[in-house]
mmCIF file of C-alpha atoms in Angstrom:
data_model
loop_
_atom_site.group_PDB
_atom_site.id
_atom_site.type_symbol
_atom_site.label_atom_id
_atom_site.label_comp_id
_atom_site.label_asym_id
_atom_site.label_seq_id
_atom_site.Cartn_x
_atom_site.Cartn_y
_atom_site.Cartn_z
ATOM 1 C CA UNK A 1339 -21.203 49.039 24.756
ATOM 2 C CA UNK A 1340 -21.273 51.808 27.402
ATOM 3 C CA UNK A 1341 -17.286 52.674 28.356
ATOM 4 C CA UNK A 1342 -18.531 52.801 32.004
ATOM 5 C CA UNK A 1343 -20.583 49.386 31.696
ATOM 6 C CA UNK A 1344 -17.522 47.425 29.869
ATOM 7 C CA UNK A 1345 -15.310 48.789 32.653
ATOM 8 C CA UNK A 1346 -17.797 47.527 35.500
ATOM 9 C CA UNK A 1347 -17.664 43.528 33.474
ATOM 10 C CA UNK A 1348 -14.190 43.497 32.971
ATOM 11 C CA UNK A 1349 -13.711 44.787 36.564
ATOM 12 C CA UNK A 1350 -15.962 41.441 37.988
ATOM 13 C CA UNK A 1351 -14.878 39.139 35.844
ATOM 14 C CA UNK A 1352 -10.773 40.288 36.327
ATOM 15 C CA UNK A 1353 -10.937 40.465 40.325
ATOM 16 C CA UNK A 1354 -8.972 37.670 41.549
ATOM 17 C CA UNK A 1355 -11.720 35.903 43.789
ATOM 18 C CA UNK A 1356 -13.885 36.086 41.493
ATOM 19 C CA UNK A 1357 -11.916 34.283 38.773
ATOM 20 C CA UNK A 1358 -10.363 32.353 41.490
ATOM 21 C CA UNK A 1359 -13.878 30.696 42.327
ATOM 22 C CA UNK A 1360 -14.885 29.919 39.394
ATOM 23 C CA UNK A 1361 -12.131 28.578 37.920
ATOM 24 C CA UNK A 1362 -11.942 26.501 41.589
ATOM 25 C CA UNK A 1363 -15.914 25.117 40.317
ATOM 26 C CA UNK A 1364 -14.813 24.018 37.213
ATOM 27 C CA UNK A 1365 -12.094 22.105 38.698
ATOM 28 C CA UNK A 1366 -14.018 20.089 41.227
ATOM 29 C CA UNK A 1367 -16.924 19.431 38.940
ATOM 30 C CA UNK A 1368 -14.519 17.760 36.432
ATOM 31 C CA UNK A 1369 -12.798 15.545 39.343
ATOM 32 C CA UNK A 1370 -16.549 15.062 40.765
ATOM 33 C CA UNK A 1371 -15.437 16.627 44.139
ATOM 34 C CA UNK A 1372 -18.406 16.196 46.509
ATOM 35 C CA UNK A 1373 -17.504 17.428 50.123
ATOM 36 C CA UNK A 1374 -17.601 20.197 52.600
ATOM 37 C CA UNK A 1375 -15.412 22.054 50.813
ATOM 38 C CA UNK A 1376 -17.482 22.070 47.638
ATOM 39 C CA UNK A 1377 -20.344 23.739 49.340
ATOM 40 C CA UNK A 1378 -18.268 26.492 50.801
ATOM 41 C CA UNK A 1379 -16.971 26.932 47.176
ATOM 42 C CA UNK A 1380 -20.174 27.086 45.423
ATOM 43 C CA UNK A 1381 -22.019 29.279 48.322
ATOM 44 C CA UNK A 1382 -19.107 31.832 46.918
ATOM 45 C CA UNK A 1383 -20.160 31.387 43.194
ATOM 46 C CA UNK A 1384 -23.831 31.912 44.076
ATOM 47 C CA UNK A 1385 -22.865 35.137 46.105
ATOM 48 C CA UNK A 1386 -20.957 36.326 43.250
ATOM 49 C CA UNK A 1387 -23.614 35.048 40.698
ATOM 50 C CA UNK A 1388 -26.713 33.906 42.040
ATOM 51 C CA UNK A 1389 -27.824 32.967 38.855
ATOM 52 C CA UNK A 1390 -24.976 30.268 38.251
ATOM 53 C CA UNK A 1391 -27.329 27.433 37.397
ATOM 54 C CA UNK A 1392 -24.522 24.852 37.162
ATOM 55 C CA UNK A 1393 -23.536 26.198 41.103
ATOM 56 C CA UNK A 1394 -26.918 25.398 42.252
ATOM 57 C CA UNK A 1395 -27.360 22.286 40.418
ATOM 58 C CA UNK A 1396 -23.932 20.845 42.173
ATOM 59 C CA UNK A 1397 -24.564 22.257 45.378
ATOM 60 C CA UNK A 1398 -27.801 19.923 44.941
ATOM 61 C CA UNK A 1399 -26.314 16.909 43.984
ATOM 62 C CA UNK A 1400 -23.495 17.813 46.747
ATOM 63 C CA UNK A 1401 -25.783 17.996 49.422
ATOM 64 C CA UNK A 1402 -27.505 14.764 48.946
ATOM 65 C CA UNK A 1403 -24.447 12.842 48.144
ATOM 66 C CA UNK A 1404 -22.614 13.802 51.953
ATOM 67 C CA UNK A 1405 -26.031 13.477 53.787
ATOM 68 C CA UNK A 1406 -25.540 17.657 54.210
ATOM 69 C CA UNK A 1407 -28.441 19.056 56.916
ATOM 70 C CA UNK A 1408 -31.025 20.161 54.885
ATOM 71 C CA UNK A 1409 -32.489 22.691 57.391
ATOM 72 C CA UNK A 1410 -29.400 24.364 57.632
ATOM 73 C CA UNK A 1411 -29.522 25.164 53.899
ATOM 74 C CA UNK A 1412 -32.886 25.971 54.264
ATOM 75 C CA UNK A 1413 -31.583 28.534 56.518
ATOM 76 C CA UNK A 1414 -29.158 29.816 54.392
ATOM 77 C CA UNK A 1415 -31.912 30.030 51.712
ATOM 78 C CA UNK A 1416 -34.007 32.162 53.978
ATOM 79 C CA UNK A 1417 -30.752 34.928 53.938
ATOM 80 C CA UNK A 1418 -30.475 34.336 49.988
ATOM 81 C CA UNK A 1419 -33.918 34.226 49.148
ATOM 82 C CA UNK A 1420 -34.192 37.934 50.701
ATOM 83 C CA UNK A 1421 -31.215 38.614 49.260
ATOM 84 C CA UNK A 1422 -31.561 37.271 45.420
ATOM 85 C CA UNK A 1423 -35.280 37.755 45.360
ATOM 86 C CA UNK A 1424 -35.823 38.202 41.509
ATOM 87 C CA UNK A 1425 -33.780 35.149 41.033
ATOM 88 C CA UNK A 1426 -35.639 31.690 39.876
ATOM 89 C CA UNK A 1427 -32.598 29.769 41.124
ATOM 90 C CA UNK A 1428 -33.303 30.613 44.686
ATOM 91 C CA UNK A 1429 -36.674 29.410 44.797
ATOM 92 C CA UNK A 1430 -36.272 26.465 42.775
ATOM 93 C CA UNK A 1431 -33.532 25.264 45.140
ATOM 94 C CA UNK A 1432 -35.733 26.092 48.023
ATOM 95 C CA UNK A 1433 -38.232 24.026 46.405
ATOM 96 C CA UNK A 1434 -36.126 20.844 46.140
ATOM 97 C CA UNK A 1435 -35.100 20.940 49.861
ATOM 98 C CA UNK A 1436 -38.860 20.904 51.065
ATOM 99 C CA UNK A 1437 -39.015 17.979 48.538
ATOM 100 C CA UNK A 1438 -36.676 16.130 49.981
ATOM 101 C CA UNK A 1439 -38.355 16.901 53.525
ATOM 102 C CA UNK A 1440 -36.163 19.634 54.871
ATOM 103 C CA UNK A 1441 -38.762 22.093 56.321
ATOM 104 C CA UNK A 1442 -37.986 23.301 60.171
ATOM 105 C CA UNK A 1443 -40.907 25.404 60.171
ATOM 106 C CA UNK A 1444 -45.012 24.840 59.256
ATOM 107 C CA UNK A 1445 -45.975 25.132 55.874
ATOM 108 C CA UNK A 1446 -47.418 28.509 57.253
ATOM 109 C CA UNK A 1447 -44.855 29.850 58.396
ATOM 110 C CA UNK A 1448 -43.369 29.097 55.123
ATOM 111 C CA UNK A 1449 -46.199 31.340 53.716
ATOM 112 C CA UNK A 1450 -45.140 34.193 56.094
ATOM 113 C CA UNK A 1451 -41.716 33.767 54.587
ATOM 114 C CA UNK A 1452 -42.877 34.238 51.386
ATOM 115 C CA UNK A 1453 -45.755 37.327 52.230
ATOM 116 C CA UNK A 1454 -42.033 38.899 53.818
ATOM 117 C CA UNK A 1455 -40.565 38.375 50.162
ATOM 118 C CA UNK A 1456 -43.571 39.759 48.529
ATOM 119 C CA UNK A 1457 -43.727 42.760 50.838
ATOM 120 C CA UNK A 1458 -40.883 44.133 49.115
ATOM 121 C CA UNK A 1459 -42.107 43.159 45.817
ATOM 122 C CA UNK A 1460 -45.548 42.795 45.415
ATOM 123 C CA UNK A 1461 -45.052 41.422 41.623
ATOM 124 C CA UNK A 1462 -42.116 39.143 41.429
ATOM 125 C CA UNK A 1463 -43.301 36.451 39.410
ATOM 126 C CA UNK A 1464 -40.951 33.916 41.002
ATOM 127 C CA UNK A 1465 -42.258 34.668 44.314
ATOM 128 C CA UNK A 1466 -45.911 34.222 43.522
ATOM 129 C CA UNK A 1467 -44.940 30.556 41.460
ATOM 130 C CA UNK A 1468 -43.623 29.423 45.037
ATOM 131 C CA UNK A 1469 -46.140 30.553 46.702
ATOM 132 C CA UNK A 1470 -48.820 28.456 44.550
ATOM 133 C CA UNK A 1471 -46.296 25.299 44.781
ATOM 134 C CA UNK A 1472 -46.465 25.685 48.884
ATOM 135 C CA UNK A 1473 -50.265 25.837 48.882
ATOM 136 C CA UNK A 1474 -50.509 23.061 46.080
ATOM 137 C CA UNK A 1475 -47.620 20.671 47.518
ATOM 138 C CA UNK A 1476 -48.544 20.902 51.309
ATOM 139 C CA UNK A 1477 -52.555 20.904 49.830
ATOM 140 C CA UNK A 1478 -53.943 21.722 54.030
ATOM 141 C CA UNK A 1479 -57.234 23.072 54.521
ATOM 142 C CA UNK A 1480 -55.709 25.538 56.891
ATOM 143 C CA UNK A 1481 -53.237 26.800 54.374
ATOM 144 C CA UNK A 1482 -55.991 27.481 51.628
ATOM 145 C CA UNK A 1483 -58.688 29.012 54.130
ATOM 146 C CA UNK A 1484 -56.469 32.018 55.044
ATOM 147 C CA UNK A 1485 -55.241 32.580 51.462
ATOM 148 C CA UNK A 1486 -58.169 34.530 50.171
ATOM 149 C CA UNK A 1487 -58.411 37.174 52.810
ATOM 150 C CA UNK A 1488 -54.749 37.751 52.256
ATOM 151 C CA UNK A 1489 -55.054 38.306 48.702
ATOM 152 C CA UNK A 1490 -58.071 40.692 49.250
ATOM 153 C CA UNK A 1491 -55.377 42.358 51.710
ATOM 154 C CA UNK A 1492 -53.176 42.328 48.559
ATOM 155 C CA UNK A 1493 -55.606 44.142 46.061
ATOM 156 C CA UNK A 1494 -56.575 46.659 48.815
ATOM 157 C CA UNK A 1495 -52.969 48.066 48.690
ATOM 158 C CA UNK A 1496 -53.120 47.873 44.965
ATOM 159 C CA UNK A 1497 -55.909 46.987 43.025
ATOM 160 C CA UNK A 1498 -53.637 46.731 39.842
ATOM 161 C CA UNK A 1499 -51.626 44.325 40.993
ATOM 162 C CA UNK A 1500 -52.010 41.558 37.823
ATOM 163 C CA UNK A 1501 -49.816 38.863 40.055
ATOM 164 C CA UNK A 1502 -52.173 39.029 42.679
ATOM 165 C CA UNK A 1503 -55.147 38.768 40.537
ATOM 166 C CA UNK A 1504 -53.924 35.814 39.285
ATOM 167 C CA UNK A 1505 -53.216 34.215 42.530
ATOM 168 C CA UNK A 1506 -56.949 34.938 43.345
ATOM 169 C CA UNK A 1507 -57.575 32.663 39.736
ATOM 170 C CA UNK A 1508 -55.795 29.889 40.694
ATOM 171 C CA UNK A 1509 -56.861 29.786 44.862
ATOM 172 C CA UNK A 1510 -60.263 29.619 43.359
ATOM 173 C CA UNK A 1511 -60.503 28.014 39.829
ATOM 174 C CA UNK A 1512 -57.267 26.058 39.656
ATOM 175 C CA UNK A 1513 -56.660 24.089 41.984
ATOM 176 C CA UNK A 1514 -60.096 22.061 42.675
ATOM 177 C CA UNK A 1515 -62.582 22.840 44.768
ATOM 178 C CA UNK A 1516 -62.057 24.217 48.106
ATOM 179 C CA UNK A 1517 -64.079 23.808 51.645
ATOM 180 C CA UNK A 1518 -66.372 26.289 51.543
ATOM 181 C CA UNK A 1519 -66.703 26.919 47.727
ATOM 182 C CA UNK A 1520 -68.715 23.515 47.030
ATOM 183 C CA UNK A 1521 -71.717 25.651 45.338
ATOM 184 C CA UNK A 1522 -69.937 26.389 41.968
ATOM 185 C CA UNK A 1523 -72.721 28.788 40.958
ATOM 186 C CA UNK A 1524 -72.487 31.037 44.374
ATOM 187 C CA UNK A 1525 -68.372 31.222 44.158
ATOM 188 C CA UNK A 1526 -68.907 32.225 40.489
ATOM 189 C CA UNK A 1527 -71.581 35.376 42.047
ATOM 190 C CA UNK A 1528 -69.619 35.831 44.417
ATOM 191 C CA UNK A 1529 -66.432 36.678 41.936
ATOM 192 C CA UNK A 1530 -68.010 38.353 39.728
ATOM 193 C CA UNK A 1531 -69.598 40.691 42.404
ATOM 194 C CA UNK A 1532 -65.765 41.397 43.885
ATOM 195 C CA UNK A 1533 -64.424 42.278 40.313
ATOM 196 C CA UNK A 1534 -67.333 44.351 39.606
ATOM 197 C CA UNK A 1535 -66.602 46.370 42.665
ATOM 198 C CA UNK A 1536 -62.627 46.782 41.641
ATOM 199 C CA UNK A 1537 -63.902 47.490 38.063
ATOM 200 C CA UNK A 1538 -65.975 50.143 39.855
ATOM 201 C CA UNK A 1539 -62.781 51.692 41.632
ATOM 202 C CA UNK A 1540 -60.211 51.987 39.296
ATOM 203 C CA UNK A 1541 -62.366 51.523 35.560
ATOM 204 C CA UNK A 1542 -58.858 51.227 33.439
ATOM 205 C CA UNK A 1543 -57.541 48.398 35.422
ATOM 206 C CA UNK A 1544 -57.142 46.013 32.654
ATOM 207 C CA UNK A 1545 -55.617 42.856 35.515
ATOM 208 C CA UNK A 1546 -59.892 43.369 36.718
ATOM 209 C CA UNK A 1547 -61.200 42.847 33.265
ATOM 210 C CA UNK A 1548 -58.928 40.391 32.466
ATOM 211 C CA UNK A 1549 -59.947 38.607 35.563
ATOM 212 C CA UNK A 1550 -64.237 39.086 34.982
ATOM 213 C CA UNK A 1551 -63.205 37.447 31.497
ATOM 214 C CA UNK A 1552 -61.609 34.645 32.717
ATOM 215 C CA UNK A 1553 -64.693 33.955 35.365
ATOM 216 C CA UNK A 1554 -67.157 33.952 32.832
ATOM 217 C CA UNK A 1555 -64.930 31.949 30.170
ATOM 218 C CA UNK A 1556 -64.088 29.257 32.933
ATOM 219 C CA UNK A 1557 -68.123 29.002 34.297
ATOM 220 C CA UNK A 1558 -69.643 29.413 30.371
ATOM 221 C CA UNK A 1559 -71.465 32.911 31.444
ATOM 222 C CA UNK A 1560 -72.284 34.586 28.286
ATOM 223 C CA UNK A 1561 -70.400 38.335 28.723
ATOM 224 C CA UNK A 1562 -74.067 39.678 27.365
ATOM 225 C CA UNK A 1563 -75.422 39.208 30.944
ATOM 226 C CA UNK A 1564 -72.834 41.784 32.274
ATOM 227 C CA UNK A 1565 -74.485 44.426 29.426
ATOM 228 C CA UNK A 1566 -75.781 47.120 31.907
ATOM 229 C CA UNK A 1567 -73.041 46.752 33.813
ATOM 230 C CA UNK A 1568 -70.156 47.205 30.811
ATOM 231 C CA UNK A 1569 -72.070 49.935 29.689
ATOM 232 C CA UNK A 1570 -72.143 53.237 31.656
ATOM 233 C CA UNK A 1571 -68.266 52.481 31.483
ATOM 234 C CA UNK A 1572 -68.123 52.687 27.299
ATOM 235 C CA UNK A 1573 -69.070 56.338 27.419
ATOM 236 C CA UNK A 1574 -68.094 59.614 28.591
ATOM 237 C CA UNK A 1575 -68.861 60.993 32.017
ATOM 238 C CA UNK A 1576 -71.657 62.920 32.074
ATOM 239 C CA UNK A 1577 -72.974 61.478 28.889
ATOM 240 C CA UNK A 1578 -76.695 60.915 27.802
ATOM 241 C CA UNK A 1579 -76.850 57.694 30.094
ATOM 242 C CA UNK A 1580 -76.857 60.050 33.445
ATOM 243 C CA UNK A 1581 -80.251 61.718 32.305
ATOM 244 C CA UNK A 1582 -82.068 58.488 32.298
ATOM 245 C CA UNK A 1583 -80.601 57.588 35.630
ATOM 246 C CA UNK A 1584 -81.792 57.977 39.306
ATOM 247 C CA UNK A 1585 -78.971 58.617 41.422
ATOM 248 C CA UNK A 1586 -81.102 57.789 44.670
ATOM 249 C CA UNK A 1587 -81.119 54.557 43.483
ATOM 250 C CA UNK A 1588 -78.137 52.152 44.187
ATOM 251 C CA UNK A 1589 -77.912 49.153 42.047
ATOM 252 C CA UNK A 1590 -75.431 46.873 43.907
ATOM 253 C CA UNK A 1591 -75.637 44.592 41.169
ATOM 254 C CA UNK A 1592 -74.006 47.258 38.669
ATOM 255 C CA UNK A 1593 -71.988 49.376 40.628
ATOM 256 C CA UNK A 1594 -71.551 52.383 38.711
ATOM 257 C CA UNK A 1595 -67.665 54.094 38.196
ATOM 258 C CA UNK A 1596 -66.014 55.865 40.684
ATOM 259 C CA UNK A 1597 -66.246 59.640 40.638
ATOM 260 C CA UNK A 1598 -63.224 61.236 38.706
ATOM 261 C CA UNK A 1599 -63.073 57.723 36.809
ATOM 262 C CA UNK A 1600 -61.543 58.255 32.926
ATOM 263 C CA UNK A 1601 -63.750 57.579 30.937
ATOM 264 C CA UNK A 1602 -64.479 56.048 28.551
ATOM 265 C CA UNK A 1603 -62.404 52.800 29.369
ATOM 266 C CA UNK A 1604 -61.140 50.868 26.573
ATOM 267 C CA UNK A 1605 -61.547 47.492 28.063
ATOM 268 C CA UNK A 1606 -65.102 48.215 28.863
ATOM 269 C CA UNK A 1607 -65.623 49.363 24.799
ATOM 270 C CA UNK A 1608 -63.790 45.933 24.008
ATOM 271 C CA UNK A 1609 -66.108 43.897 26.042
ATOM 272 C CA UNK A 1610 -69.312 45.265 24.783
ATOM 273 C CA UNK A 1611 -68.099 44.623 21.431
ATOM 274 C CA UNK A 1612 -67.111 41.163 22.038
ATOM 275 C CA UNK A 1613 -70.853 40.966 23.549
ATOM 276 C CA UNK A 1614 -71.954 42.499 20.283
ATOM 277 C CA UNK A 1615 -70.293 40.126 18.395
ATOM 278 C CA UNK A 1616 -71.136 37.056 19.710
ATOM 279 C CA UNK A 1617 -74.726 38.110 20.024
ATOM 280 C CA UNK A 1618 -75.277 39.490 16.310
ATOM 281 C CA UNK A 1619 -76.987 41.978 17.378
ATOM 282 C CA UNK A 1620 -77.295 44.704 14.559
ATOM 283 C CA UNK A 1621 -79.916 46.483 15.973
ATOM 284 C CA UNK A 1622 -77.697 47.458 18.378
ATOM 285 C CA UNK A 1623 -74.070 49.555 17.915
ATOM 286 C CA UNK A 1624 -71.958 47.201 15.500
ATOM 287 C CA UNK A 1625 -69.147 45.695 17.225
ATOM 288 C CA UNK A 1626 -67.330 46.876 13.803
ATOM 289 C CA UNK A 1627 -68.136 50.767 14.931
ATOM 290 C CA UNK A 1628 -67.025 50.398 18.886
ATOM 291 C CA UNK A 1629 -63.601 48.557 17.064
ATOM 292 C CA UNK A 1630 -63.044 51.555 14.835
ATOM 293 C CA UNK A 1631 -63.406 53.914 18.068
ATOM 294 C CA UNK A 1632 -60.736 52.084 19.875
ATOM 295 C CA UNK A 1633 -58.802 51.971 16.508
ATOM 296 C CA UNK A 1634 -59.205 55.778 15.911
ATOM 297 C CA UNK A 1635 -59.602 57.558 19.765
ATOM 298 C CA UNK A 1636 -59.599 55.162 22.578
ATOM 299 C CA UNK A 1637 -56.906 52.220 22.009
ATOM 300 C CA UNK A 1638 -54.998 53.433 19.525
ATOM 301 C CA UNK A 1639 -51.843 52.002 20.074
ATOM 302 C CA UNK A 1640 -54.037 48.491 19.497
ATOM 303 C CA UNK A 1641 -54.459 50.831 15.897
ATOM 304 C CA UNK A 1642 -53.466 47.830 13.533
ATOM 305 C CA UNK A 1643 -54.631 45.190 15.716
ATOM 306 C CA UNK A 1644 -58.336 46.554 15.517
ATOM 307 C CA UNK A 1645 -58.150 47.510 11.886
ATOM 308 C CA UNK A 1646 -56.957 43.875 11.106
ATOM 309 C CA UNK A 1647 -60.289 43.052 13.247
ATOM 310 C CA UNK A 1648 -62.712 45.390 11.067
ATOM 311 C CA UNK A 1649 -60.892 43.568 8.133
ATOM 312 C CA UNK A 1650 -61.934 40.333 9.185
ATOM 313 C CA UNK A 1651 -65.312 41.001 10.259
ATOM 314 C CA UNK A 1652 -65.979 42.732 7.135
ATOM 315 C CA UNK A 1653 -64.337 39.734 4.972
ATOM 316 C CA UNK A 1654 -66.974 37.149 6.806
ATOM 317 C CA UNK A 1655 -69.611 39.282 6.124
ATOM 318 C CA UNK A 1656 -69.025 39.477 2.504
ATOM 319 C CA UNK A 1657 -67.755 35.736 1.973
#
């Protein structure tokens, strides 16, 4: 271990207050101490280590035994949740207080809490799980209708942001059907039409393809009905495909990439294989061919993975 590193562990886990409190926990957890006191002792231990789950689980069990004000630790989570942001224990506790009723503000205001948390990181999966509890636990038409337009808000600061793609999956697939989103077949347009657009800006965003697939999976689309639109992303700019194309034409169905865009994009070649493949279509470029080109040029440090594909395909063909 790093000289500097052991120094720093045997320097935290040597200083006196820090022993002190912890050997202080262990103490009133074997006498089963519940009091004042024992919140004041494991608030230190949390401080020190915020990821002391046998701290958190006391200070629980503590709190409910002496009738403790739950919105005054809801308070105090409020400082630590800003604090220990990255930490599950934070949230979970957080979670068990609104359980147990212990919410001084709305449940939107609890969203604003949590769009604070998330504005200093975007991607902390803990942050986003407690955000889907909120909207799932309090379940208010008010709380869902405002949740889409700050997602979109979301993916216009970064359009790669996988979390917040799949918030948007959840908000609209996961969680039943919403006011407003009764026709099925119009949401699923409507989706498909937003990631299309995304795909459009930023082609090697693999959080947008990831989320088209998972449309189409959840509503049985077949991915061959999204052909012309995978395709001028499988080849090269400036390829063959722009010489057949009329530029004063704008096909808002299947927006074309960005200028600039790199291409080809790997999850664009994948896709129109997996069309390929499902299709049989061997009139058209074998999905075996487009594997072997992310195997050899495109995806190549998939190499083995899309080999072990070729293998397989080839094996069924044979057998």
């Amino acid at each position: 271990m790093n000289q500097a590193l052991t120094q720093l562990l045997r320097s935290f886990i040597l200083k006196p207050a820090n022993k002190d409190a912890t050997d202080y926990f262990r103490g009133v957890v074997k006498a089963g101490e519940m009091s004042e006191r024992v919140l004041t002792l494991t608030e230190s231990v949390i401080r020190m280590n915020p990821a002391h789950y046998s701290a958190w689980q006391y200070r629980y069990r503590t709190l409910l035994a002496i009738n403790a004000p739950l919105d005054e630790e809801l308070e105090l989570m409020d400082e630590l949740a800003e604090k220990f942001l990255k930490n599950y224990q934070v949230w979970h506790h957080r979670r068990l207080l609104l359980q147990r009723g212990a919410l001084a503000k709305t449940p939107a205001a609890e969203l604003a809490f949590i769009a604070r948390g998330l504005s200093y990181d975007a991607k902390n999966y803990h942050t986003w799980a407690y955000r889907q509890w909120i909207l799932a636990y309090f379940n208010q038409d008010a709380l869902w209708e405002g949740e889409m337009r700050y997602i979109e808000n979301m993916l216009e600061d970064d359009v790669r942001n996988n979390s917040a793609w799949h918030h948007r999956f959840f908000v609209v697939f996961s969680n039943g059907v919403r006011k407003g989103d009764e026709d099925r077949e119009d949401t699923i347009r409507r989706e498909v039409s937003f990631t299309k657009e995304k795909i459009a800006l930023a082609p090697n965003n693999a959080s947008a393809w990831n989320y088209l697939r998972g449309v189409l999976e959840h509503s049985d689309t077949p991915f061959a009905s999204l052909r012309e639109f995978v395709l001028p992303y499988t080849v090269p700019a400036h390829s063959s495909l722009d010489d057949v194309r009329d530029d004063s034409v704008v096909d808002l169905e299947n927006p074309r990439p960005s200028p600039g865009a790199d291409l080809p994009c790997p999850a664009a070649i994948e896709f129109l294989a997996d069309i390929h493949e499902a299709v049989g279509d061997l009139q058209l470029i074998s999905f075996r061919q487009l594997w072997k080109s992310l195997a050899d040029e495109h995806d190549t440090i998939r190499k083995r993975y899309w080999e072990h594909r070729i293998s397989e395909a080839q094996a069924s063909r044979d057998s």
